[in-house]
Amino acid sequence: MAASEIPTTEHSPNPPTGNLINYSLPRTRLRRCMDDSSKTPLLLVACGSFSPITYLHLRMFEMAADYAKYNTDFEVIGGYLSPVSDAYRKAGLASAEHRVAMTRIATEQSSTWLDVDPWEAVQKEYQPTALVLDHFEHEINVVQHGIATEDGERKAVRIVLLAGADLIQTMSTPGVWSQEDLNHILGKYGVFIVERTGTDIDDALATLTPWRHNIWVIQQLIQNDVSSTKIRLFLKREMSVRYLVPAPVISYIEEHGLYEDDGASSSIHEKGKETPGKAT
């Protein structure tokens, strides 16, 4: 696609205005040029609490990158974690400042291609997943004009949500997601879903037939069902979380005394009807 074919603001909705002064999307780890211009450039975005971030959150990106490489015509050009803002108001949720810091520590010291975008985290109001994806669409395809190809042209990047299988389960449950949001997320962007223990993917997909072409299911060849909820429970009980959470993140948690109170109840679910679409 030539530069003239990159979507402009009249084709892509403007994202809601945040309260960041001089905000700019972190781009130091974003690919500047495609290796194979015959493929479709892909940006993976994971929205979540990340309270705290775990190795499974990071592994999901690696599994998605492998899946895209061997099973699709996509070429992954980057991946972002987008921590939810404090407006999410959920028990066990550390402040956005701490969660952004922990995700940055985790990605900086364990990955060469993942990055953290603080835009959603600093919003005063909760931002639905659809609007967060719109934000990335705007930053990548409008502000940046997509990505360069080998022949010097520029190509629009496909923005896709990355999430666990529990997301699809909520999307298939009547009354949890609006039809408008389903159309927007699954119709316009699509989602890479990583299987999780105890989730019946087939039943969930049966009710999402209109968007099945935009849903890619990734099998976990090595099962891992760690979650932030379980990590908080372990920390509350003063149990070890080593090798479940990156070591620098554990040091950060200990240094700041996070997750020591009763807010990390094991009965708290990571998703609710009012705010679906956020990973653990």
XYZ file of C-alpha atoms in Angstrom, residues 16-267:
252
model
C -10.482 10.400 23.487
C -8.182 13.071 24.846
C -6.062 11.921 27.782
C -4.490 13.964 30.556
C -0.881 13.311 29.500
C 1.078 16.437 28.701
C 3.141 16.064 25.539
C 2.156 12.415 25.257
C 3.765 10.339 22.542
C 3.515 6.610 21.976
C 6.725 4.790 22.988
C 8.245 3.669 19.688
C 11.821 2.630 20.493
C 10.980 -1.077 20.180
C 8.530 -0.757 17.312
C 9.782 -2.136 13.996
C 10.588 0.605 11.477
C 10.466 -1.527 8.329
C 8.898 -4.828 7.308
C 10.991 -7.829 6.335
C 8.396 -9.157 3.877
C 6.156 -6.574 2.220
C 3.854 -9.307 0.870
C 2.583 -9.888 4.411
C 0.237 -7.802 6.564
C 1.991 -5.920 9.381
C 0.517 -6.803 12.775
C 0.567 -4.947 16.094
C -0.498 -6.920 19.176
C -2.171 -5.037 22.031
C -2.966 -6.516 25.447
C -5.256 -4.491 27.701
C -5.315 -5.488 31.353
C -4.910 -4.783 35.028
C -1.418 -6.322 35.202
C -1.658 -6.192 38.980
C 0.961 -7.547 38.950
C 2.290 -8.590 35.555
C 3.185 -12.296 35.346
C 5.293 -14.435 33.051
C 2.089 -15.650 31.375
C 1.287 -12.099 30.248
C 4.689 -11.996 28.556
C 4.427 -15.556 27.208
C 1.107 -14.710 25.543
C 2.927 -12.309 23.218
C 5.558 -14.911 22.358
C 2.887 -17.534 21.661
C 0.969 -15.060 19.499
C 4.122 -14.143 17.563
C 4.867 -17.814 16.879
C 1.276 -18.433 15.819
C 1.304 -15.437 13.464
C 4.622 -16.557 11.944
C 3.626 -20.151 11.239
C -0.141 -19.974 10.711
C -1.003 -16.612 9.145
C 0.126 -14.048 6.589
C 0.865 -11.521 9.339
C 4.273 -10.124 10.202
C 4.466 -8.951 13.821
C 6.005 -5.471 14.029
C 5.462 -4.803 17.728
C 3.527 -5.503 20.896
C 2.148 -3.257 23.635
C 0.817 -3.789 27.133
C -1.783 -1.187 28.071
C -2.462 -1.104 31.839
C -5.953 0.010 32.816
C -6.426 3.290 34.696
C -7.252 3.674 38.375
C -10.826 4.375 37.283
C -11.233 0.611 36.842
C -11.827 0.561 40.629
C -11.290 -3.094 41.397
C -10.177 -4.761 44.628
C -6.516 -5.738 44.517
C -5.673 -3.095 41.910
C -2.390 -1.357 42.658
C -2.138 2.246 41.527
C -1.599 2.912 37.832
C 1.796 4.403 38.648
C 2.961 1.126 40.201
C 1.423 -1.079 37.498
C 2.998 0.915 34.676
C 6.336 0.763 36.495
C 6.084 -3.019 36.969
C 5.150 -3.691 33.341
C 8.024 -1.488 32.179
C 10.480 -3.303 34.411
C 9.216 -6.659 33.116
C 9.418 -5.759 29.435
C 12.678 -3.816 29.589
C 14.548 -6.654 31.253
C 12.980 -9.666 29.539
C 12.016 -8.645 26.000
C 13.504 -6.933 22.974
C 10.230 -6.098 21.214
C 7.516 -5.520 23.828
C 6.709 -2.081 25.197
C 4.307 -0.393 27.616
C 1.941 2.397 26.619
C 0.855 4.577 29.598
C -1.945 6.354 27.700
C -4.815 4.271 29.066
C -3.331 4.143 32.573
C -3.358 7.913 33.086
C -6.928 8.510 31.938
C -9.230 9.956 34.593
C -12.122 7.858 33.295
C -12.254 4.168 32.400
C -11.552 3.601 28.702
C -13.415 0.694 27.062
C -11.247 -1.742 25.131
C -12.702 -0.526 21.819
C -11.468 3.019 22.467
C -8.030 1.793 23.496
C -7.726 -0.027 20.167
C -8.868 3.157 18.415
C -6.042 4.968 20.196
C -3.450 2.563 18.786
C -5.040 2.733 15.341
C -4.697 6.521 15.459
C -1.108 6.529 16.722
C 0.173 3.876 14.336
C -1.776 4.450 11.127
C -2.605 8.156 11.328
C 0.224 9.794 13.275
C 2.938 7.400 12.082
C 1.397 6.577 8.681
C 1.796 2.834 9.150
C 5.114 1.094 8.566
C 7.723 1.253 5.818
C 8.114 -1.627 3.369
C 11.228 -2.899 1.616
C 10.447 -0.833 -1.490
C 10.117 2.443 0.416
C 6.333 2.640 0.461
C 4.240 2.616 3.617
C 1.645 0.066 4.638
C -1.244 0.265 7.098
C -0.724 -1.858 10.226
C -3.367 -4.293 11.451
C -4.145 -3.650 15.125
C -5.287 -6.798 16.953
C -6.264 -7.393 20.573
C -4.397 -10.130 22.464
C -6.209 -11.774 25.370
C -6.860 -14.978 27.297
C -9.694 -17.350 26.500
C -11.787 -15.960 29.351
C -12.307 -12.847 27.231
C -14.072 -14.848 24.524
C -16.177 -16.474 27.224
C -17.405 -13.072 28.403
C -18.014 -11.956 24.823
C -20.261 -14.948 24.250
C -22.249 -14.316 27.442
C -25.465 -12.329 26.803
C -25.543 -8.897 28.430
C -21.840 -8.558 29.185
C -20.779 -6.831 25.962
C -22.867 -4.507 23.831
C -23.406 -5.470 20.188
C -21.746 -2.205 19.218
C -18.555 -3.065 21.115
C -18.461 -6.600 19.696
C -18.805 -5.231 16.170
C -16.117 -2.650 16.827
C -13.550 -4.947 18.479
C -14.136 -8.176 16.565
C -15.318 -6.656 13.304
C -12.794 -3.868 12.850
C -9.759 -5.193 14.737
C -9.992 -8.865 15.662
C -8.474 -10.810 18.545
C -5.761 -13.382 19.183
C -7.013 -15.664 21.968
C -4.694 -17.807 24.071
C -6.382 -20.896 25.489
C -6.682 -21.094 29.261
C -7.446 -24.072 31.473
C -11.148 -24.469 32.261
C -12.473 -22.388 29.360
C -14.590 -24.048 26.660
C -13.463 -22.241 23.525
C -15.772 -24.089 21.127
C -18.927 -23.183 23.048
C -17.851 -19.558 23.254
C -17.025 -19.337 19.543
C -20.387 -20.855 18.590
C -22.144 -17.611 19.528
C -19.576 -15.391 17.811
C -19.956 -16.816 14.293
C -20.292 -13.424 12.523
C -16.749 -12.528 13.598
C -15.114 -15.968 13.511
C -12.830 -14.907 10.647
C -11.309 -12.273 12.938
C -10.725 -14.583 15.917
C -7.495 -16.580 16.047
C -7.244 -19.252 18.764
C -3.767 -20.140 20.030
C -3.244 -23.431 21.827
C -0.988 -23.512 24.862
C 1.427 -26.323 24.101
C 2.751 -25.984 27.657
C -0.158 -25.278 29.995
C 0.162 -22.261 32.274
C -2.809 -20.977 34.275
C -1.038 -18.452 36.497
C -3.045 -15.278 37.033
C -2.587 -11.976 38.822
C -5.380 -12.989 41.206
C -3.428 -16.081 42.276
C -0.218 -14.096 42.583
C -1.886 -11.559 44.879
C -3.278 -14.379 47.001
C 0.192 -15.945 47.298
C 1.677 -12.598 48.302
C -1.052 -11.995 50.854
C -0.239 -15.386 52.411
C 3.498 -14.577 52.276
C 4.113 -17.442 49.840
C 6.804 -17.398 47.152
C 5.939 -16.189 43.651
C 9.450 -16.621 42.313
C 9.541 -17.984 38.728
C 5.885 -16.962 38.314
C 6.650 -13.234 38.190
C 9.842 -11.622 36.830
C 12.405 -11.224 39.624
C 12.754 -7.426 39.199
C 8.970 -7.109 39.559
C 9.078 -9.115 42.797
C 11.766 -6.759 44.096
C 9.599 -3.780 43.157
C 6.583 -5.275 44.955
C 8.631 -5.886 48.091
C 10.234 -2.449 47.973
C 6.858 -0.708 47.805
C 4.936 -3.059 50.080
C 2.306 -3.904 47.463
C -0.471 -6.489 47.881
C -0.078 -6.824 51.646
C -3.623 -5.813 52.614
C -6.986 -7.574 52.350
C -7.787 -6.085 48.932
C -6.329 -9.128 47.195
C -9.141 -11.545 47.977
C -9.079 -14.791 46.020
C -12.809 -14.431 45.441
